Amino acid sequence: MLTCSDYHFEYTECDVLGSRWRVAVPNKADICTGLPDPVKGTQCSESFSCSEGEYLNMQSQQCQKCAAGTYSLGTGVAFDEWDSLPSGFVTHGMNTNDRDVHTDCSNSTWTPKGDYVSSNTDECTATLSYAVSLKKPGTVSFEYFYPDGSIYFEFFVQNDQCQSTDSENRWMKISESNWSQYKVELSSGNNVLYWRTTAYSLQGSAVKPVMLRNIAISGVAYTSECFHCKPGTHSAKPGSARCTPCPAQTYSNKGATVCHQCEEDKYAEAGSGSCKPRPACTNSDYFYTHTPCDSEGKTQLMYKWNEPKICSETVEGAVKLPASGEKQTCPPCNPGFFVTNSSTCEPCDEGFYSNGTACTKCPVGTEPVVDFEYKWWNIMPNNMKSSIFRREFTWEVAGEYVYTTPGDQDSDYLMLTLSVPGYRLPQSMATDSERSELSRITFVFETMCTADCKFYFLAGYNQWNNDVVEEWKGSNRKQSYSYLIQRNSSTSFTWTFQRTEDFNVRKYSADVAKIYSIHITNVIGGVASQCRRCALSSAKAGSTCVPCPTGHYMVSGTGVCKSCPPNTFIKADHAVGEAACVQCGPNTERNKAHTACLSDCALDVQTTGGALLHYDFSPLANVTGFHSSPRFTNKGLRYFHRFNLGLCGKEGRVPATCVDNVTESGREVKGYVCQSTVVPSDIRSQSVVSSQPFLIGDSLIDLYVCHVFDVFRSSETTQACKQGRSAAIRLRCNPTVTAKDLITLPSNCSEGTCDGCTFHFLWESQHACPLCTKNHYREIVSACIQGIQRTTYVWQQPLQCYGGESLPAQKVSACVTLDFWLKFGVSTGTIAAVLLISISCYFWKKTRKLQYKYSKLMMNSGDKECELPTADSCAIMEGEDAEDDIMYLTKKSFFTKKMKSFSRERTSDGFDSVPLKSSSSHQQREEEDSDDA
């Protein structure tokens, strides 16, 4: 005979008349007979439901109260036990980021952990789903813990029409506490609930998983059973809608109605299902703190057990709690505070300053330097809070420092949070805010660890929505760290210490982090530790500070403003005197506000040959983005490094921006060069998921002429890059490149950097070439064809210019052919030859005439040596020329012989005598004859 455990009742679907039947469904497949007959069920109605704490008794078809030790939501179902996946839940892992990468994601699923279900922490996508049919509109609520921004977490619902919830609503927020509550409306009909996660940790660090618990769904109209209270909870009365957790030092089993007290030598945490033996107390089970100063200026050293106390003082080898009450002298007040009559510390009034003892009014012509500086720790400052999620006092004051005390588990995050209302520049700097540093936080810390501890510094806009600025691992010597605050939205700073990621209960309690001092500048509502001298003005001196004019610095200790040298800018930090003036790099000019150096995208270069090259980079001025080559994690997740560059531009240019769209914070960085990590993805309807943005360059340092270099530097410093990051962009002229954004990374450093601090980029472009001039082309002159000659202009090869002057158009000119010039040359040559012969004959004739005349003169000359005969007349006798010419021409041979005979006659003195035909010679001869007679 069948019993009630062999079958259960279910309702059929409602028919068109609004009726349904109750039928018995066997719990075993081999049961076919002996089942109760179907009976008429309750009418189908949306108004039919059972209240909280009740269930529908299918035997009587009436709502009844749940028994003690059980609970019911009435019109819904709840899931608070996760020893295994409850019936109806499905989980699977898959690779949705890159279909080409064959990665085994079968084990990347949601895993039950007893009280909660935990997501995966690798690069695979893990999905947890649950299908439910609602008879009327309802809700789904759950608690989640989402502490890590390196993992993407979304929740969405698909209804009968396969419509999903809005993409903005499905993007889960970072947890604001240990466990956050989430609730969303559901429509009637079939609903499929999805929880999906994908990690994006690309730096090799561990990712904290997302955790879910207490999932409750309403709108199912009724539930046919009550749920047993899970271990560690109980319900004492019938008709309970939920179970109550057991307090500390008590426990309960499943379905309990009461909680049981643990034995003396055992302990239990709140909500425990069993008790554990108490270990022996050690020095790590207590901590010390200081009481507030009394009227005598004394403080008491107090020792306290870690709460909740789990150790035993009676076990052999256990230590005792040291005696409390030892009095010590109170530490001084922090700067900006003064000691009251009751030995307490109070802040100085506005306009006053203090070194920690008494307040002094700032002199005329000065202004208070307002900040928060904590270097003495007698009490926790009012704007600082210590917590481990919702528990207080995990950091304790110890006079010279504040330190971490043990938590419930070594894996807990011990948080110390500093909240500030905002920042305001001093009055003398407010009118020149662009050149001034908004604020800076500096702290001195130390960690001492035996395990793999981690110390984090985070900045954000509240305690829970912040970003990790820096991380330290293991033991670290006492050191200082400084962080520049660039936005007024950063109003919360958190220091977090985790002893280990393993779930150990106080095994490494001796591992400790200490913070010695914290100093944050330009804080609204802060106090002053000193006064700054204001700049002098021409107006009547008063208490109001007057800033130095733009481009001027204040001479230290005088209040006198002095102009910075030409083409320098004011450094945005606390440099004083002329050191505040920074020279702009080559080929850059300072902006109007004297806060930075800019390049207007134009550059002139004088070559070694004396030529002047003009560059125009304005086509490259817009922000340009590009990806590195793909990289892969150990799981095969493909990711890229995306770089955004803003090469140059005038004032008011649009900066390069990189954002984080994994979490709701939407953090972004802006400057000349920035980087983010992107992962191709189809989740949340995004083509890529961008995370981990950081600034590479926020100021232009130099623009080198050689090879054309742009050098940028970022003021943000990290533990690895203590001098900040920098980027060098080399522009290479390549006229064949048609795309203007052909940017590549060094082959030996595929991520753009080898040390993580200095980045190098090669940008090939037409626009990196100098502007074309007439020196970049040459002319080619063609032959004269049919009276036409063409002059063509071509570029010099290889072409190394772009834009600028265009290639001149071809020129056409008239010309004369070669045949004409040949004829003209022959004719001219012939005429020239005739003229040359004629001239030669003429001068030859003239030369002969002169020779004849000379000979005639010599023949008629006297006997006196070296003396020519005296001419009878200065003129040639009429007819003599003709005669001489005839004689010369007709008697040439005779005249020649005669001259030779004359030349042979010699005088008595041995010299030849040449008779000349002249009257003087004849007269001389007659005189000689008469003498002889």
PDB file of N, CA and C in Angstrom, residues 433-485:
ATOM      1  N   SER A 433      44.277  79.147 -10.306  1.00  0.00           N
ATOM      2  CA  SER A 433      44.135  77.739  -9.928  1.00  0.00           C
ATOM      3  C   SER A 433      44.731  76.789 -10.947  1.00  0.00           C
ATOM      4  N   GLU A 434      44.852  77.229 -12.194  1.00  0.00           N
ATOM      5  CA  GLU A 434      45.352  76.313 -13.218  1.00  0.00           C
ATOM      6  C   GLU A 434      46.801  75.927 -12.962  1.00  0.00           C
ATOM      7  N   ARG A 435      47.558  76.818 -12.377  1.00  0.00           N
ATOM      8  CA  ARG A 435      48.980  76.539 -12.162  1.00  0.00           C
ATOM      9  C   ARG A 435      49.248  75.963 -10.784  1.00  0.00           C
ATOM     10  N   SER A 436      48.218  75.852  -9.959  1.00  0.00           N
ATOM     11  CA  SER A 436      48.396  75.443  -8.575  1.00  0.00           C
ATOM     12  C   SER A 436      47.958  74.005  -8.371  1.00  0.00           C
ATOM     13  N   GLU A 437      48.609  73.363  -7.443  1.00  0.00           N
ATOM     14  CA  GLU A 437      48.283  71.994  -7.072  1.00  0.00           C
ATOM     15  C   GLU A 437      47.033  71.999  -6.198  1.00  0.00           C
ATOM     16  N   LEU A 438      46.034  71.196  -6.567  1.00  0.00           N
ATOM     17  CA  LEU A 438      44.784  71.192  -5.812  1.00  0.00           C
ATOM     18  C   LEU A 438      45.017  70.675  -4.403  1.00  0.00           C
ATOM     19  N   SER A 439      45.598  69.508  -4.270  1.00  0.00           N
ATOM     20  CA  SER A 439      45.876  68.940  -2.954  1.00  0.00           C
ATOM     21  C   SER A 439      46.837  67.778  -3.119  1.00  0.00           C
ATOM     22  N   ARG A 440      47.446  67.401  -1.999  1.00  0.00           N
ATOM     23  CA  ARG A 440      48.372  66.268  -1.998  1.00  0.00           C
ATOM     24  C   ARG A 440      48.267  65.585  -0.636  1.00  0.00           C
ATOM     25  N   ILE A 441      48.231  64.265  -0.656  1.00  0.00           N
ATOM     26  CA  ILE A 441      48.202  63.499   0.585  1.00  0.00           C
ATOM     27  C   ILE A 441      49.508  62.713   0.698  1.00  0.00           C
ATOM     28  N   THR A 442      50.136  62.790   1.873  1.00  0.00           N
ATOM     29  CA  THR A 442      51.398  62.116   2.135  1.00  0.00           C
ATOM     30  C   THR A 442      51.268  61.355   3.445  1.00  0.00           C
ATOM     31  N   PHE A 443      51.719  60.109   3.463  1.00  0.00           N
ATOM     32  CA  PHE A 443      51.660  59.327   4.693  1.00  0.00           C
ATOM     33  C   PHE A 443      52.920  58.481   4.828  1.00  0.00           C
ATOM     34  N   VAL A 444      53.254  58.165   6.074  1.00  0.00           N
ATOM     35  CA  VAL A 444      54.412  57.340   6.409  1.00  0.00           C
ATOM     36  C   VAL A 444      53.882  56.049   7.028  1.00  0.00           C
ATOM     37  N   PHE A 445      54.339  54.905   6.547  1.00  0.00           N
ATOM     38  CA  PHE A 445      53.795  53.620   6.988  1.00  0.00           C
ATOM     39  C   PHE A 445      54.899  52.583   7.112  1.00  0.00           C
ATOM     40  N   GLU A 446      54.509  51.433   7.669  1.00  0.00           N
ATOM     41  CA  GLU A 446      55.421  50.302   7.823  1.00  0.00           C
ATOM     42  C   GLU A 446      54.578  49.039   7.954  1.00  0.00           C
ATOM     43  N   THR A 447      55.038  47.931   7.358  1.00  0.00           N
ATOM     44  CA  THR A 447      54.366  46.638   7.509  1.00  0.00           C
ATOM     45  C   THR A 447      55.385  45.603   7.958  1.00  0.00           C
ATOM     46  N   MET A 448      54.955  44.735   8.870  1.00  0.00           N
ATOM     47  CA  MET A 448      55.795  43.635   9.372  1.00  0.00           C
ATOM     48  C   MET A 448      54.974  42.349   9.289  1.00  0.00           C
ATOM     49  N   CYS A 449      55.373  41.442   8.399  1.00  0.00           N
ATOM     50  CA  CYS A 449      54.556  40.263   8.083  1.00  0.00           C
ATOM     51  C   CYS A 449      55.411  39.003   8.040  1.00  0.00           C
ATOM     52  N   THR A 450      54.782  37.908   8.426  1.00  0.00           N
ATOM     53  CA  THR A 450      55.378  36.580   8.258  1.00  0.00           C
ATOM     54  C   THR A 450      54.670  35.797   7.162  1.00  0.00           C
ATOM     55  N   ALA A 451      53.495  36.268   6.725  1.00  0.00           N
ATOM     56  CA  ALA A 451      52.728  35.609   5.658  1.00  0.00           C
ATOM     57  C   ALA A 451      52.719  36.530   4.436  1.00  0.00           C
ATOM     58  N   ASP A 452      51.831  36.229   3.494  1.00  0.00           N
ATOM     59  CA  ASP A 452      51.749  36.998   2.250  1.00  0.00           C
ATOM     60  C   ASP A 452      50.775  38.158   2.424  1.00  0.00           C
ATOM     61  N   CYS A 453      51.086  39.070   3.338  1.00  0.00           N
ATOM     62  CA  CYS A 453      50.177  40.191   3.611  1.00  0.00           C
ATOM     63  C   CYS A 453      50.212  41.195   2.478  1.00  0.00           C
ATOM     64  N   LYS A 454      49.170  42.012   2.433  1.00  0.00           N
ATOM     65  CA  LYS A 454      49.045  43.062   1.426  1.00  0.00           C
ATOM     66  C   LYS A 454      48.536  44.331   2.098  1.00  0.00           C
ATOM     67  N   PHE A 455      49.110  45.443   1.671  1.00  0.00           N
ATOM     68  CA  PHE A 455      48.724  46.754   2.187  1.00  0.00           C
ATOM     69  C   PHE A 455      48.319  47.611   1.003  1.00  0.00           C
ATOM     70  N   TYR A 456      47.091  48.135   1.035  1.00  0.00           N
ATOM     71  CA  TYR A 456      46.539  48.886  -0.087  1.00  0.00           C
ATOM     72  C   TYR A 456      46.287  50.328   0.328  1.00  0.00           C
ATOM     73  N   PHE A 457      46.459  51.223  -0.637  1.00  0.00           N
ATOM     74  CA  PHE A 457      46.016  52.618  -0.487  1.00  0.00           C
ATOM     75  C   PHE A 457      45.027  52.903  -1.602  1.00  0.00           C
ATOM     76  N   LEU A 458      43.821  53.337  -1.229  1.00  0.00           N
ATOM     77  CA  LEU A 458      42.742  53.547  -2.181  1.00  0.00           C
ATOM     78  C   LEU A 458      42.241  54.985  -2.098  1.00  0.00           C
ATOM     79  N   ALA A 459      41.766  55.511  -3.208  1.00  0.00           N
ATOM     80  CA  ALA A 459      41.179  56.854  -3.270  1.00  0.00           C
ATOM     81  C   ALA A 459      39.881  56.778  -4.050  1.00  0.00           C
ATOM     82  N   GLY A 460      38.855  57.481  -3.587  1.00  0.00           N
ATOM     83  CA  GLY A 460      37.558  57.470  -4.258  1.00  0.00           C
ATOM     84  C   GLY A 460      36.641  58.519  -3.710  1.00  0.00           C
ATOM     85  N   TYR A 461      35.357  58.380  -4.030  1.00  0.00           N
ATOM     86  CA  TYR A 461      34.389  59.385  -3.616  1.00  0.00           C
ATOM     87  C   TYR A 461      33.544  58.942  -2.437  1.00  0.00           C
ATOM     88  N   ASN A 462      33.731  57.739  -1.939  1.00  0.00           N
ATOM     89  CA  ASN A 462      33.199  57.352  -0.635  1.00  0.00           C
ATOM     90  C   ASN A 462      33.976  56.140  -0.149  1.00  0.00           C
ATOM     91  N   GLN A 463      33.588  55.622   1.005  1.00  0.00           N
ATOM     92  CA  GLN A 463      34.383  54.576   1.633  1.00  0.00           C
ATOM     93  C   GLN A 463      34.469  53.317   0.789  1.00  0.00           C
ATOM     94  N   TRP A 464      33.423  53.008   0.016  1.00  0.00           N
ATOM     95  CA  TRP A 464      33.369  51.725  -0.672  1.00  0.00           C
ATOM     96  C   TRP A 464      33.589  51.834  -2.166  1.00  0.00           C
ATOM     97  N   ASN A 465      33.350  52.967  -2.748  1.00  0.00           N
ATOM     98  CA  ASN A 465      33.558  53.141  -4.186  1.00  0.00           C
ATOM     99  C   ASN A 465      34.859  53.892  -4.394  1.00  0.00           C
ATOM    100  N   ASN A 466      35.932  53.175  -4.469  1.00  0.00           N
ATOM    101  CA  ASN A 466      37.234  53.780  -4.645  1.00  0.00           C
ATOM    102  C   ASN A 466      38.107  52.857  -5.474  1.00  0.00           C
ATOM    103  N   ASP A 467      39.246  53.385  -5.859  1.00  0.00           N
ATOM    104  CA  ASP A 467      40.166  52.651  -6.722  1.00  0.00           C
ATOM    105  C   ASP A 467      41.497  52.480  -6.011  1.00  0.00           C
ATOM    106  N   VAL A 468      42.141  51.353  -6.268  1.00  0.00           N
ATOM    107  CA  VAL A 468      43.450  51.088  -5.678  1.00  0.00           C
ATOM    108  C   VAL A 468      44.478  51.991  -6.355  1.00  0.00           C
ATOM    109  N   VAL A 469      45.135  52.803  -5.559  1.00  0.00           N
ATOM    110  CA  VAL A 469      46.177  53.692  -6.065  1.00  0.00           C
ATOM    111  C   VAL A 469      47.531  53.002  -6.039  1.00  0.00           C
ATOM    112  N   GLU A 470      47.811  52.310  -4.933  1.00  0.00           N
ATOM    113  CA  GLU A 470      49.089  51.631  -4.792  1.00  0.00           C
ATOM    114  C   GLU A 470      48.919  50.406  -3.907  1.00  0.00           C
ATOM    115  N   GLU A 471      49.792  49.424  -4.087  1.00  0.00           N
ATOM    116  CA  GLU A 471      49.728  48.177  -3.336  1.00  0.00           C
ATOM    117  C   GLU A 471      51.136  47.762  -2.945  1.00  0.00           C
ATOM    118  N   TRP A 472      51.298  47.323  -1.692  1.00  0.00           N
ATOM    119  CA  TRP A 472      52.563  46.813  -1.196  1.00  0.00           C
ATOM    120  C   TRP A 472      52.360  45.391  -0.668  1.00  0.00           C
ATOM    121  N   LYS A 473      53.325  44.518  -0.902  1.00  0.00           N
ATOM    122  CA  LYS A 473      53.224  43.134  -0.466  1.00  0.00           C
ATOM    123  C   LYS A 473      54.335  42.820   0.519  1.00  0.00           C
ATOM    124  N   GLY A 474      54.008  41.956   1.493  1.00  0.00           N
ATOM    125  CA  GLY A 474      55.003  41.512   2.450  1.00  0.00           C
ATOM    126  C   GLY A 474      55.456  42.625   3.372  1.00  0.00           C
ATOM    127  N   SER A 475      56.599  42.420   4.022  1.00  0.00           N
ATOM    128  CA  SER A 475      57.145  43.415   4.942  1.00  0.00           C
ATOM    129  C   SER A 475      57.742  44.583   4.166  1.00  0.00           C
ATOM    130  N   ASN A 476      57.505  45.786   4.677  1.00  0.00           N
ATOM    131  CA  ASN A 476      58.036  46.994   4.064  1.00  0.00           C
ATOM    132  C   ASN A 476      58.583  47.887   5.168  1.00  0.00           C
ATOM    133  N   ARG A 477      59.810  48.369   4.961  1.00  0.00           N
ATOM    134  CA  ARG A 477      60.421  49.247   5.947  1.00  0.00           C
ATOM    135  C   ARG A 477      59.645  50.562   6.021  1.00  0.00           C
ATOM    136  N   LYS A 478      59.923  51.330   7.046  1.00  0.00           N
ATOM    137  CA  LYS A 478      59.257  52.608   7.245  1.00  0.00           C
ATOM    138  C   LYS A 478      59.581  53.540   6.079  1.00  0.00           C
ATOM    139  N   GLN A 479      58.550  54.030   5.430  1.00  0.00           N
ATOM    140  CA  GLN A 479      58.734  54.846   4.227  1.00  0.00           C
ATOM    141  C   GLN A 479      57.570  55.803   4.048  1.00  0.00           C
ATOM    142  N   SER A 480      57.788  56.770   3.164  1.00  0.00           N
ATOM    143  CA  SER A 480      56.777  57.795   2.896  1.00  0.00           C
ATOM    144  C   SER A 480      56.225  57.615   1.486  1.00  0.00           C
ATOM    145  N   TYR A 481      54.946  57.915   1.324  1.00  0.00           N
ATOM    146  CA  TYR A 481      54.302  57.840   0.011  1.00  0.00           C
ATOM    147  C   TYR A 481      53.442  59.092  -0.178  1.00  0.00           C
ATOM    148  N   SER A 482      53.466  59.645  -1.379  1.00  0.00           N
ATOM    149  CA  SER A 482      52.729  60.869  -1.680  1.00  0.00           C
ATOM    150  C   SER A 482      51.857  60.652  -2.908  1.00  0.00           C
ATOM    151  N   TYR A 483      50.656  61.217  -2.860  1.00  0.00           N
ATOM    152  CA  TYR A 483      49.686  61.058  -3.959  1.00  0.00           C
ATOM    153  C   TYR A 483      49.084  62.422  -4.275  1.00  0.00           C
ATOM    154  N   LEU A 484      49.139  62.802  -5.549  1.00  0.00           N
ATOM    155  CA  LEU A 484      48.610  64.091  -5.996  1.00  0.00           C
ATOM    156  C   LEU A 484      47.120  63.965  -6.281  1.00  0.00           C
ATOM    157  N   ILE A 485      46.314  64.820  -5.657  1.00  0.00           N
ATOM    158  CA  ILE A 485      44.860  64.819  -5.843  1.00  0.00           C
ATOM    159  C   ILE A 485      44.529  65.836  -6.930  1.00  0.00           C
TER     160      ILE A 485
END
